[in-house]
Coordinates of C-alpha atoms in Angstrom, one line a residue:
X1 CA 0.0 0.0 0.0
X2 CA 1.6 3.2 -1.1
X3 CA 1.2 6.5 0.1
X4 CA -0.2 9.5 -1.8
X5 CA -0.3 12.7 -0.1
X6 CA -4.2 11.9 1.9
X7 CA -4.8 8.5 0.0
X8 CA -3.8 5.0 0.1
X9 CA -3.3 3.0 -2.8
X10 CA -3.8 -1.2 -1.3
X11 CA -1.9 -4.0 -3.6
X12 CA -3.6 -6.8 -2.4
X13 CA -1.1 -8.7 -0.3
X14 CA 1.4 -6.0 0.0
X15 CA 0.2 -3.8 3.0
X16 CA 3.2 -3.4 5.6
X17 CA 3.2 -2.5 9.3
X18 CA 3.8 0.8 9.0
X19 CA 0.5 1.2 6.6
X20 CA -1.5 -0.4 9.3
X21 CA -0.5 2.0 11.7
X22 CA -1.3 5.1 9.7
X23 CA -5.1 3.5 9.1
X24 CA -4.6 3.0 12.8
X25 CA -4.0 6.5 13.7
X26 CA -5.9 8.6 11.2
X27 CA -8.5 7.9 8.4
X28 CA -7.3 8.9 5.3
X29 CA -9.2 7.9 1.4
X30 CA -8.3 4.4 0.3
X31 CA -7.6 3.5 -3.5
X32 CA -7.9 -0.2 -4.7
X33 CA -5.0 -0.9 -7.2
X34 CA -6.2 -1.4 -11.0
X35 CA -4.4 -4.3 -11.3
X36 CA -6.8 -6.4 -8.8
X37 CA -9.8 -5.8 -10.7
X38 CA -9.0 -8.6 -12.9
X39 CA -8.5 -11.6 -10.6
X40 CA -11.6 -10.3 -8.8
X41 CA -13.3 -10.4 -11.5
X42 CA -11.9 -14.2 -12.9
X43 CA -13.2 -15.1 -9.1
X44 CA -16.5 -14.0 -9.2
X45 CA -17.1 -15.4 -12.9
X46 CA -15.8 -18.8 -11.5
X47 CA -18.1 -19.1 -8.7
X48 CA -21.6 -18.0 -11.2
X49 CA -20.3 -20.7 -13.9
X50 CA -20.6 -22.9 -10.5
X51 CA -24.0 -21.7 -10.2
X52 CA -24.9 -21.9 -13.8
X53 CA -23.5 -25.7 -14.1
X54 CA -25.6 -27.0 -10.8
X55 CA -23.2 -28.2 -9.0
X56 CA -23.2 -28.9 -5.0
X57 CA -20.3 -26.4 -3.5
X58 CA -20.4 -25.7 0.0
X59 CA -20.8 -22.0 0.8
X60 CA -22.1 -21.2 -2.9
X61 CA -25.6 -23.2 -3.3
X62 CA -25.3 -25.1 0.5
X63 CA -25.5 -24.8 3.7
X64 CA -23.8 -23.7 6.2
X65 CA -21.9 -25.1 8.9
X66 CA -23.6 -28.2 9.9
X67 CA -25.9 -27.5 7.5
X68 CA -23.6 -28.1 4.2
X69 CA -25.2 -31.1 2.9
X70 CA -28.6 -29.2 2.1
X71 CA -28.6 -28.0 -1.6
X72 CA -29.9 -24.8 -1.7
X73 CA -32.2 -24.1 -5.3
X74 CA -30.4 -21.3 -7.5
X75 CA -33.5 -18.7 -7.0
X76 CA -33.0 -18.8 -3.1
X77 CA -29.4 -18.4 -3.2
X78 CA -29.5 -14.7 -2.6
X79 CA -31.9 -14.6 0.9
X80 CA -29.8 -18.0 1.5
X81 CA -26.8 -15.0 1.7
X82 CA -28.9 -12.6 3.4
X83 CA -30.1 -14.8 5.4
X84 CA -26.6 -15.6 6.4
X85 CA -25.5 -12.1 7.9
X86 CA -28.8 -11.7 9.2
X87 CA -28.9 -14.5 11.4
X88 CA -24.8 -14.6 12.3
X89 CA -25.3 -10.7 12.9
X90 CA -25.7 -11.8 17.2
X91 CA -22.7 -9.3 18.7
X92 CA -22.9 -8.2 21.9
X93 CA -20.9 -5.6 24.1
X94 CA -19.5 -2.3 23.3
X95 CA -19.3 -1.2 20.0
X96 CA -15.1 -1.5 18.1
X97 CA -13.5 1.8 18.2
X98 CA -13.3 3.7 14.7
X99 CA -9.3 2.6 14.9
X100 CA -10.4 -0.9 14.9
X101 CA -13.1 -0.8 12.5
X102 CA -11.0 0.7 9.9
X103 CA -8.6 -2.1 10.5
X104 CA -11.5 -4.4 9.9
X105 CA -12.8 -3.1 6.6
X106 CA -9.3 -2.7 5.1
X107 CA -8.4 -5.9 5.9
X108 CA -11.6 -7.5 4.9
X109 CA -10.9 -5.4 1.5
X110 CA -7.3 -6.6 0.7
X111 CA -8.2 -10.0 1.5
X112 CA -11.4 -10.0 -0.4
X113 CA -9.3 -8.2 -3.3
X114 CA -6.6 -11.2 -3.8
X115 CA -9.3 -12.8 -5.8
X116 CA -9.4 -16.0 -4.1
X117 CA -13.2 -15.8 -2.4
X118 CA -15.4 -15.6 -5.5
X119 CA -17.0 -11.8 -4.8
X120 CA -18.1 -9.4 -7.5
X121 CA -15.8 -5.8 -7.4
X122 CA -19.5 -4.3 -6.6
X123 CA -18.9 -6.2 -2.8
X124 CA -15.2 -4.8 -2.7
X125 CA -16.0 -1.0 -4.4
X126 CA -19.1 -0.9 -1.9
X127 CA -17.0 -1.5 1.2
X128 CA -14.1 1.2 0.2
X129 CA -17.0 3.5 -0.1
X130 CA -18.0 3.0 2.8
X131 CA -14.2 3.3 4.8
X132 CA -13.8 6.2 2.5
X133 CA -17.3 8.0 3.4
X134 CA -16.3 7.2 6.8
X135 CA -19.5 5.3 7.7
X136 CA -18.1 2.9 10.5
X137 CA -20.0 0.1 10.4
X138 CA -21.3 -0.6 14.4
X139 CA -19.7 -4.2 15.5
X140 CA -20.1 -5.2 18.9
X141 CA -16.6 -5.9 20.3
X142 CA -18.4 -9.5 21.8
X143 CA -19.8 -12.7 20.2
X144 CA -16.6 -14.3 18.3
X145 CA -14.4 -17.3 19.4
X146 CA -11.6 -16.7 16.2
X147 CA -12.6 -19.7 14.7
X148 CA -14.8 -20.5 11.2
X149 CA -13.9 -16.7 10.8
X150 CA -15.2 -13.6 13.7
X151 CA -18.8 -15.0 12.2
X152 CA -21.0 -12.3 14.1
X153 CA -18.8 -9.4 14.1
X154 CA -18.3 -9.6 10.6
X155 CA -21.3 -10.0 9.9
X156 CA -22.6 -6.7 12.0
X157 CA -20.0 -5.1 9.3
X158 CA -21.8 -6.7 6.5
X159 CA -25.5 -5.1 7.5
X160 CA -24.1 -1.9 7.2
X161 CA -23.7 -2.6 3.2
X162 CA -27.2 -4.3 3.3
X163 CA -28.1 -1.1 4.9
X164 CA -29.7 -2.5 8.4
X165 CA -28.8 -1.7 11.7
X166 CA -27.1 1.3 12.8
X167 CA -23.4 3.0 11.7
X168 CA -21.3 5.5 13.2
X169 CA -20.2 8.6 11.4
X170 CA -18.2 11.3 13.0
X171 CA -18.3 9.4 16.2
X172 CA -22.0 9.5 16.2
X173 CA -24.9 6.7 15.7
X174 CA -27.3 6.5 12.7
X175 CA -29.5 4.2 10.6
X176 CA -27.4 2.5 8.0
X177 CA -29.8 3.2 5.4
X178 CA -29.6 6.8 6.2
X179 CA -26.2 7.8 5.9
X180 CA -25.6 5.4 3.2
X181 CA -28.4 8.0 1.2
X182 CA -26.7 10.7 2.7
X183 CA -23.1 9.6 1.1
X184 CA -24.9 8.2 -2.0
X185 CA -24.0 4.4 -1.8
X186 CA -26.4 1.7 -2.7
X187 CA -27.1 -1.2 -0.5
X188 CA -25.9 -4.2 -2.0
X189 CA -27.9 -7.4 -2.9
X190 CA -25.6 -10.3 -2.2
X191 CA -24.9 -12.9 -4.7
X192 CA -24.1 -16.6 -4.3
X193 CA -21.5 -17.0 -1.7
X194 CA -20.6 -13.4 -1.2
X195 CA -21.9 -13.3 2.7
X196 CA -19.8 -16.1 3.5
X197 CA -16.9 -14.3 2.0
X198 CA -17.8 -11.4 4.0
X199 CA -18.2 -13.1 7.4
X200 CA -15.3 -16.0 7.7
X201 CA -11.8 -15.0 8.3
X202 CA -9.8 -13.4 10.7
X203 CA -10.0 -9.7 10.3
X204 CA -11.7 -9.1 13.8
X205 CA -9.4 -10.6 15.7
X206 CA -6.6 -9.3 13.9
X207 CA -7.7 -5.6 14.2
X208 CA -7.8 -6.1 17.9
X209 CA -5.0 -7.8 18.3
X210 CA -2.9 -5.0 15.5
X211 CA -4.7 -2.3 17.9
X212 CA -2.8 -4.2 20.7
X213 CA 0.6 -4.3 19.4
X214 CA 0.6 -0.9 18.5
X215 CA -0.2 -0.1 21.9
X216 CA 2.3 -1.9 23.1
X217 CA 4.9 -0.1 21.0
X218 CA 4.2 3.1 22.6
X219 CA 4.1 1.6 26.0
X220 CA 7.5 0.0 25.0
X221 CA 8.7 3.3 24.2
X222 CA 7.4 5.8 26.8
X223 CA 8.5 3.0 29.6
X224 CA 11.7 3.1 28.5
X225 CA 12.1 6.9 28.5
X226 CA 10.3 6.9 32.3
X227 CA 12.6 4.2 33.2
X228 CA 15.6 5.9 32.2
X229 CA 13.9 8.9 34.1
X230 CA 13.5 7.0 36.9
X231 CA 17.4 5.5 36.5
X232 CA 18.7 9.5 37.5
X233 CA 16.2 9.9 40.1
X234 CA 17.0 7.6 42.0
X235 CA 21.1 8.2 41.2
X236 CA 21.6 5.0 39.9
X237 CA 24.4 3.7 37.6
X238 CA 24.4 3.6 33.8
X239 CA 27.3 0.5 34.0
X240 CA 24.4 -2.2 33.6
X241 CA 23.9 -1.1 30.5
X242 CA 27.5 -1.1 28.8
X243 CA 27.4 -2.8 25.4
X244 CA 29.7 -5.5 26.4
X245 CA 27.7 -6.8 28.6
X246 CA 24.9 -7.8 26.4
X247 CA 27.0 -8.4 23.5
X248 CA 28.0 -11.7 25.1
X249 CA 24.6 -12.9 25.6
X250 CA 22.8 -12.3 22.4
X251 CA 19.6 -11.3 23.1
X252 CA 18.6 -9.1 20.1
X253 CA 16.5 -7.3 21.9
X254 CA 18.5 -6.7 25.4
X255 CA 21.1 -5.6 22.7
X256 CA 18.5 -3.2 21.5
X257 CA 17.2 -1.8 24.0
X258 CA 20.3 -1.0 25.8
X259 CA 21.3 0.9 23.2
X260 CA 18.2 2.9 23.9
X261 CA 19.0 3.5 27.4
X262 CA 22.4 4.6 26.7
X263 CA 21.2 7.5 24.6
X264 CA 18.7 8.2 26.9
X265 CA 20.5 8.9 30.0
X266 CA 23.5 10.3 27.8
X267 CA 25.2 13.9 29.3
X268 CA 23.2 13.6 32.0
X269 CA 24.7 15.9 35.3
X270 CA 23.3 13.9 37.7
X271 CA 25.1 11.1 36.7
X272 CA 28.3 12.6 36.5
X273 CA 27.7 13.7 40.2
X274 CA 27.6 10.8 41.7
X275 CA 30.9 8.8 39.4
X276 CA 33.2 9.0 42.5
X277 CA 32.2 8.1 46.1
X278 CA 28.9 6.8 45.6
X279 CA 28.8 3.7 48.4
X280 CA 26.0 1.4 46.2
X281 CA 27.6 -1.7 44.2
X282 CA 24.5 -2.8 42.3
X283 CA 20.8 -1.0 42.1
X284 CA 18.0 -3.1 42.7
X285 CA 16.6 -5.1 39.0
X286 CA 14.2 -3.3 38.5
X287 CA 16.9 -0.1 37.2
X288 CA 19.9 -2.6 36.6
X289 CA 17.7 -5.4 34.5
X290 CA 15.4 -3.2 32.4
X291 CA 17.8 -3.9 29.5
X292 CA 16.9 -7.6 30.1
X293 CA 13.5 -7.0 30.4
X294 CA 12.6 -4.5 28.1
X295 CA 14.2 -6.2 25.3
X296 CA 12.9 -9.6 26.3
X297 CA 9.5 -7.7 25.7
X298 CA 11.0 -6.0 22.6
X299 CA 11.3 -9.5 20.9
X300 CA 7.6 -10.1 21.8
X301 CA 6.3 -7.6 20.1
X302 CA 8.6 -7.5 17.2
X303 CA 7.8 -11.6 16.7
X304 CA 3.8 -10.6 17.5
X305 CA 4.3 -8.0 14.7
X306 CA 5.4 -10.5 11.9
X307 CA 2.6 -12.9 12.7
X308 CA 0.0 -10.3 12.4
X309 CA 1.4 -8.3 9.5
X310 CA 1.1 -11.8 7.3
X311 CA -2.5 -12.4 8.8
X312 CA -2.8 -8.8 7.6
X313 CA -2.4 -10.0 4.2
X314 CA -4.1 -13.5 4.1
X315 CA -6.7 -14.9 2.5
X316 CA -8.6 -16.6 5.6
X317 CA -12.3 -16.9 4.4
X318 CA -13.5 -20.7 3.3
X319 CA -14.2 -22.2 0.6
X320 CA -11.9 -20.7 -1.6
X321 CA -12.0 -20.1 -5.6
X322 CA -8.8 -21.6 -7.4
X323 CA -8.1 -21.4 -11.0
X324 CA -5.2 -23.5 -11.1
X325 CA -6.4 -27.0 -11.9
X326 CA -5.6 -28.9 -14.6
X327 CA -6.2 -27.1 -17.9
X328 CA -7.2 -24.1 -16.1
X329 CA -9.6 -25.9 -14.3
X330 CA -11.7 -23.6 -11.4
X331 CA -11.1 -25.8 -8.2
X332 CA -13.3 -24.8 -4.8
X333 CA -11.6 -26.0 -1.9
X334 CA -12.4 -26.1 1.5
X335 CA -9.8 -25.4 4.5
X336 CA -9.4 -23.7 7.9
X337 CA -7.5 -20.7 7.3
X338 CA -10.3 -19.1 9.5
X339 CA -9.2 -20.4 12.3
X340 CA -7.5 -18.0 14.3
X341 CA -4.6 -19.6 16.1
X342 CA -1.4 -17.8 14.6
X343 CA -3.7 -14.3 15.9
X344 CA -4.4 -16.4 19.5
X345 CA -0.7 -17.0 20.3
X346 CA 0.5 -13.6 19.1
X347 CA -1.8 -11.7 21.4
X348 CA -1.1 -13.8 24.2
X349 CA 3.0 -12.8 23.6
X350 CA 1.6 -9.1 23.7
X351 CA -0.3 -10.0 26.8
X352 CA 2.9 -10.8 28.3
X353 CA 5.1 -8.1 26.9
X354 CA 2.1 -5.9 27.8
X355 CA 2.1 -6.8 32.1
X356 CA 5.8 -7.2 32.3
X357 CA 6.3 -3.7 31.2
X358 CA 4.1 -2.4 33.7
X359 CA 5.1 -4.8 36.0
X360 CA 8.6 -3.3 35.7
X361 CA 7.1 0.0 36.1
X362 CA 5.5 -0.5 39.4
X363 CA 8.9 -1.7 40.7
X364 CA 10.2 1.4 40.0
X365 CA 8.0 3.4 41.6
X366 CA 7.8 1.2 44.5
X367 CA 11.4 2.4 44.2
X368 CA 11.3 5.6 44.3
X369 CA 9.1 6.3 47.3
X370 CA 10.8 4.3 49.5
X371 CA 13.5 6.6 50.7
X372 CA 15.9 3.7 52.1
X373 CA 16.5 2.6 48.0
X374 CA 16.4 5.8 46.3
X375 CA 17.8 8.2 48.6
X376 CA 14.5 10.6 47.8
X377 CA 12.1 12.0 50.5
X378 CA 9.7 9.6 51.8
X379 CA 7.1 9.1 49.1
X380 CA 8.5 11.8 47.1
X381 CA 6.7 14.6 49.2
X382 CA 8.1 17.5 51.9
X383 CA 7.0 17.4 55.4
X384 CA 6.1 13.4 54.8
X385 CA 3.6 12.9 57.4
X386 CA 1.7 15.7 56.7
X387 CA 1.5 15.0 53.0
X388 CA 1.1 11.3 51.8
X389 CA 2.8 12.8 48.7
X390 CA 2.9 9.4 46.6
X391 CA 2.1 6.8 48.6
X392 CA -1.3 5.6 47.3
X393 CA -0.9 6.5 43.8
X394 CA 1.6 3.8 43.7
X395 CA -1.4 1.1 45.3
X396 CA -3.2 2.4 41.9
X397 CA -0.1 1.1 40.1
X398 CA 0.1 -2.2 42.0
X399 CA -3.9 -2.7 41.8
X400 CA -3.6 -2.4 38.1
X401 CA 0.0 -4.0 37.8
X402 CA -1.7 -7.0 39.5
X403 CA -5.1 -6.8 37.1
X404 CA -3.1 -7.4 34.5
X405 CA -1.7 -10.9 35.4
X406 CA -5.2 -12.1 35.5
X407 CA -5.7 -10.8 31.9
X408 CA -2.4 -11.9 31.1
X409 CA -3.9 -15.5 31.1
X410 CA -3.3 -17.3 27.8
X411 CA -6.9 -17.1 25.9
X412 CA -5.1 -19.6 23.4
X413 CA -5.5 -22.2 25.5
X414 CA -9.2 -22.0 25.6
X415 CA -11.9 -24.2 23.3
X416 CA -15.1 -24.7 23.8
X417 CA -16.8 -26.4 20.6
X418 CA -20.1 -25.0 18.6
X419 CA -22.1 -25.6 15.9
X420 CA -23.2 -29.1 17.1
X421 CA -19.4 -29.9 17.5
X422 CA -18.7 -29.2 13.7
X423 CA -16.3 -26.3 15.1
X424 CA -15.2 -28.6 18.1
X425 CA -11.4 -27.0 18.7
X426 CA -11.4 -23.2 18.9
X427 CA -8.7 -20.4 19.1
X428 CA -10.5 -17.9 21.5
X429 CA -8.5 -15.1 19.1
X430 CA -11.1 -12.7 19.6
X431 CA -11.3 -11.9 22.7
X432 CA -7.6 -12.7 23.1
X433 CA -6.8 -9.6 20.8
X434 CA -9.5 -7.6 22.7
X435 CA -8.8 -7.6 26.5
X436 CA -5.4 -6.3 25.1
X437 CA -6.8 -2.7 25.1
X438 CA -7.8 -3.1 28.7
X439 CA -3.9 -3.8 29.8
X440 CA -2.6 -1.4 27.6
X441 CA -5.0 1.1 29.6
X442 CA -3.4 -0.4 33.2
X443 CA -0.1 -0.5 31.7
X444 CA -0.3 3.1 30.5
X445 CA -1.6 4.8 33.9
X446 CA 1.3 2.8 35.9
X447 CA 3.7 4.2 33.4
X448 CA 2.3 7.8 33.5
X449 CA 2.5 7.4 37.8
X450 CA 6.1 6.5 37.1
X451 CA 6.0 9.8 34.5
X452 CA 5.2 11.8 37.6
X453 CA 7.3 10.2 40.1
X454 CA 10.3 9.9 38.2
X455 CA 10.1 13.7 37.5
X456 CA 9.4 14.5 41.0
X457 CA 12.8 12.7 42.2
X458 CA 14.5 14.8 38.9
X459 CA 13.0 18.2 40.3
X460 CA 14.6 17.1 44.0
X461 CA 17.7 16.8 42.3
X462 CA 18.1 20.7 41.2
X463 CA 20.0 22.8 39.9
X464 CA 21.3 19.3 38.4
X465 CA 19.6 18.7 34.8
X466 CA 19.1 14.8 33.6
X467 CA 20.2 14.3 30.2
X468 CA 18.8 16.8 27.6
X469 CA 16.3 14.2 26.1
X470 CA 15.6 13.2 29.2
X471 CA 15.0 17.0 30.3
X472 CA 12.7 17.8 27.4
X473 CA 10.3 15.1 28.7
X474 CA 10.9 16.5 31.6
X475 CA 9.9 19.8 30.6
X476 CA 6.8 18.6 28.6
X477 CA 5.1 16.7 31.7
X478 CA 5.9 20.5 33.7
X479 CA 3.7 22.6 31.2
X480 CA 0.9 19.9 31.5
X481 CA 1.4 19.2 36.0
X482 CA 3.2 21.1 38.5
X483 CA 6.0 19.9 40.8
X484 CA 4.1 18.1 43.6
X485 CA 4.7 20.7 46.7
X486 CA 2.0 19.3 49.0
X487 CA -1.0 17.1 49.0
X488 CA -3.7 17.9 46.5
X489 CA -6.5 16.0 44.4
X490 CA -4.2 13.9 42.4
X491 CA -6.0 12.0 39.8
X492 CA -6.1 14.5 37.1
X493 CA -2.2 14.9 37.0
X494 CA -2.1 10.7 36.7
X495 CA -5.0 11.1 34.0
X496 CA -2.9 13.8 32.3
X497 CA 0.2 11.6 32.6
X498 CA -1.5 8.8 31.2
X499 CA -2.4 10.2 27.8
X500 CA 0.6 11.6 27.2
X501 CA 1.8 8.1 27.0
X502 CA -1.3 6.7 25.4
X503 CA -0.2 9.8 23.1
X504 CA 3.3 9.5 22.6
X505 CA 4.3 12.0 23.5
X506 CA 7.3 10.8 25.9
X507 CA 8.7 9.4 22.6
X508 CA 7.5 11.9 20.1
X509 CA 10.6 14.1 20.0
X510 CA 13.4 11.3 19.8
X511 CA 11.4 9.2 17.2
X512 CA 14.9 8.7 15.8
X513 CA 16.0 6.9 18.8
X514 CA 13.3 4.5 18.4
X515 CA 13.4 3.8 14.8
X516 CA 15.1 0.8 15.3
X517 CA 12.2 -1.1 17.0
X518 CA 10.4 -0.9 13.6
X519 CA 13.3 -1.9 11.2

């Protein structure tokens, strides 16, 4: 997919990680490459020849499911479609965020577009319309377990080019058929085997789970900048993370990540005050190990990435349309690239990266306020006593530090069969790639309490200065909370902390530092 000032041109297989994160972020027109017209429309003419010749194909003049050895008669093969979305269209829960959505649709489209699933270009050209009208189509985030495709959610998107149900545009509800009028797009009448198209495969779960890993990149990011923060605070040694040292183990992402470190603490004036004559050997892990840790998570994400990025591109609906038989002859073979798995395991691993990261954090702060380890005033207030300066923010951090080892649970390992035990091993993808939003949110408000700790201990360091990328943070946090002088109603200065990492802002003005990580 390639760039063109505020539109997207998608080849079909081709989409990289950095164009899912700019769908991610922003909405922006999307453009379907000429070329793909053509094996969209040798698909689509295979599956009516189908049709026309009478033969029994599952998914194009069957059943469904269970249900596949009923023969369906040609002039019931379009309500046997609608039908279809109608009755899988069961979601439940809070609606997908627009982020998501758009994830979903373009997905859905570049799948749909390799020519593989037997759709006319009317399905395709009807659904960029609709992602480039901006009509979201409203898909309860419930009701999937990632296997024989995200049936329901899916097919919630599909009623909004039926026009039925409700859409969001500009953040707001409406009837579909109502702002499809508004934006002049026709509802569509499906033809044989388009709604199964539509509604099996793995873009649900993938959304969630992409919406997950690019969380988990900024969390990556803005932890190591507070950790590095919280590394002068406290006065503690930059030696742990001396290139030698992690050469001789390996890790690629230790390797990394140290790297990271040593910029960010570079020229810093507190460090060069306490070189000579400071009586501490080693610091506690949770300073001296975040190379180990942080780059343990860094591999995570980077191996969660590469999974997701070639679901991204995958064909995962069922049956599928092959023209490469003998003599040219159409083939329609049935497989399981719905099922979910690859998705499954790659949100788990961001699961993990996700609560060890704020895991780390809440050591740190735990750190921090206890004056016997970081040399600071008792929970990071004057006249301790009288002020309780930090000490329950940082129960907030361990309440939601410990939350997220629950949700850290592996949803992978999970099955519970359906459809009369025709779909009797599932991958539980969906709402693996889902609760991932939920830690990010933990993770990012014990990050933001480190945010303002971390500074607090820079502040009782003055006139010393922290390194000047370090400082600029710093600075940033300053113009958005004061220095903490005395006990006041805290939770707006952890709320403003927290979107400044949700943001990225702690990163946003050393983006070159961490252009490595995406490589």
């Amino acid at each position: 997919m390639t760039q063109h000032a505020k539109s997207w041109t998608l080849k079909p297989g081709a989409m990289t990680l950095g164009d899912l994160r700019a769908v991610w972020a922003a909405p922006a027109k999307l453009i379907l490459a000429a070329e793909a017209y053509r094996v969209i429309e040798d698909s689509a003419a295979a599956v009516q020849a189908i049709v026309a010749k009478g033969d029994a194909a599952y998914g194009i003049n069957t059943g469904f499911g269970l249900l596949a050895k009923t023969r369906i008669p040609d002039e019931k093969l379009e309500q046997l479609q609608r039908n279809l979305i109608l009755s899988h269209s069961v979601g439940t829960g809070e609606l997908l965020s627009d982020a998501v959505v758009r994830l979903v649709m373009l997905m859905k489209i570049g799948s749909l577009a390799r020519g593989y699933s037997g759709v006319r270009p009317l399905i395709i050209d009807t659904l960029i319309a609709l992602y480039n009208a901006g009509i979201m189509p409203a898909i309860p985030a419930k009701g999937s377990v990632g296997a024989s495709g995200d049936l329901a959610p899916l097919s919630h998107m599909t009623l909004a080019m039926l026009g039925v149900g409700d859409v969001r545009v500009n953040g707001a509800l409406m009837p579909a058929p109502e702002a499809l009028a508004q934006a002049g797009i026709a509802p569509v009448v499906l033809a044989a085997k388009e709604g199964l198209a539509l509604i099996n495969g793995t873009q649900v779960s993938n959304a969630l789970a992409l919406h997950g890993l690019f969380m988990a990149e900024r969390l990556l990011e803005a932890a190591m900048v507070t950790g590095a923060l919280s590394l002068d605070a406290a006065k503690g040694s930059d030696s742990p993370f001396d290139a030698r040292v992690h050469a001789v183990r390996g890790q690629p992402g230790q390797i990394l990540a140290a790297q990271m470190y040593r910029q960010l603490v570079a020229n810093s004036a507190i460090r060069a005050s306490h070189l000579e004559g400071d009586e501490r050997v080693q610091d506690p892990y949770s300073l001296r190990c975040q190379p180990q840790v942080m780059g343990a998570c860094l591999d995570l994400i980077g191996n969660a990435g590469r999974t997701l990025l070639i679901e991204a591109n995958a064909v995962t609906d069922n049956p599928l349309i092959f023209q490469d038989g003998p003599n040219g002859q159409v083939q329609i073979v049935s497989g399981g690239n719905f099922h979910a798995e690859p998705v499954a395991f790659a949100a788990d691993t961001l699961a993990l990266a996700i609560a060890e990261i704020g895991a780390l954090a809440e050591r740190r702060i735990a750190l921090l306020i206890d004056a016997t380890l970081s040399g600071l005033p008792p929970f990071l207030v004057r006249d301790p006593g009288v002020n309780s300066g930090f000490m329950i923010a940082h129960v907030t951090a361990a309440a939601l530090a410990s939350e997220n080892k629950s949700l850290a649970h592996p949803a992978s390992v999970d099955s519970l069969p359906t459809s009369a035990n025709q779909e009797d091993h599932v991958s539980m993808a969906t709402f693996a790639g889902r609760r991932l939003d939920d830690m990010a949110h933990n993770t990012a408000v014990i990050i933001g309490i480190e945010l303002l700790a971390a500074a607090q201990g820079i502040d009782f360091h003055r006139p010393l200065k922290t390194s000047p990328q370090l400082e600029h943070v710093h600075q940033q946090l300053r113009q958005k909370v004061p220095f903490f002088d005395a006990d006041r109603f805290f939770a707006p200065d952890i709320e403003a902390a927290k979107q400044m990492v949700i943001r990225g802002e702690l990163s946003s003005t050393c983006k070159n530092l961490f252009a490595p990580l995406y490589a």
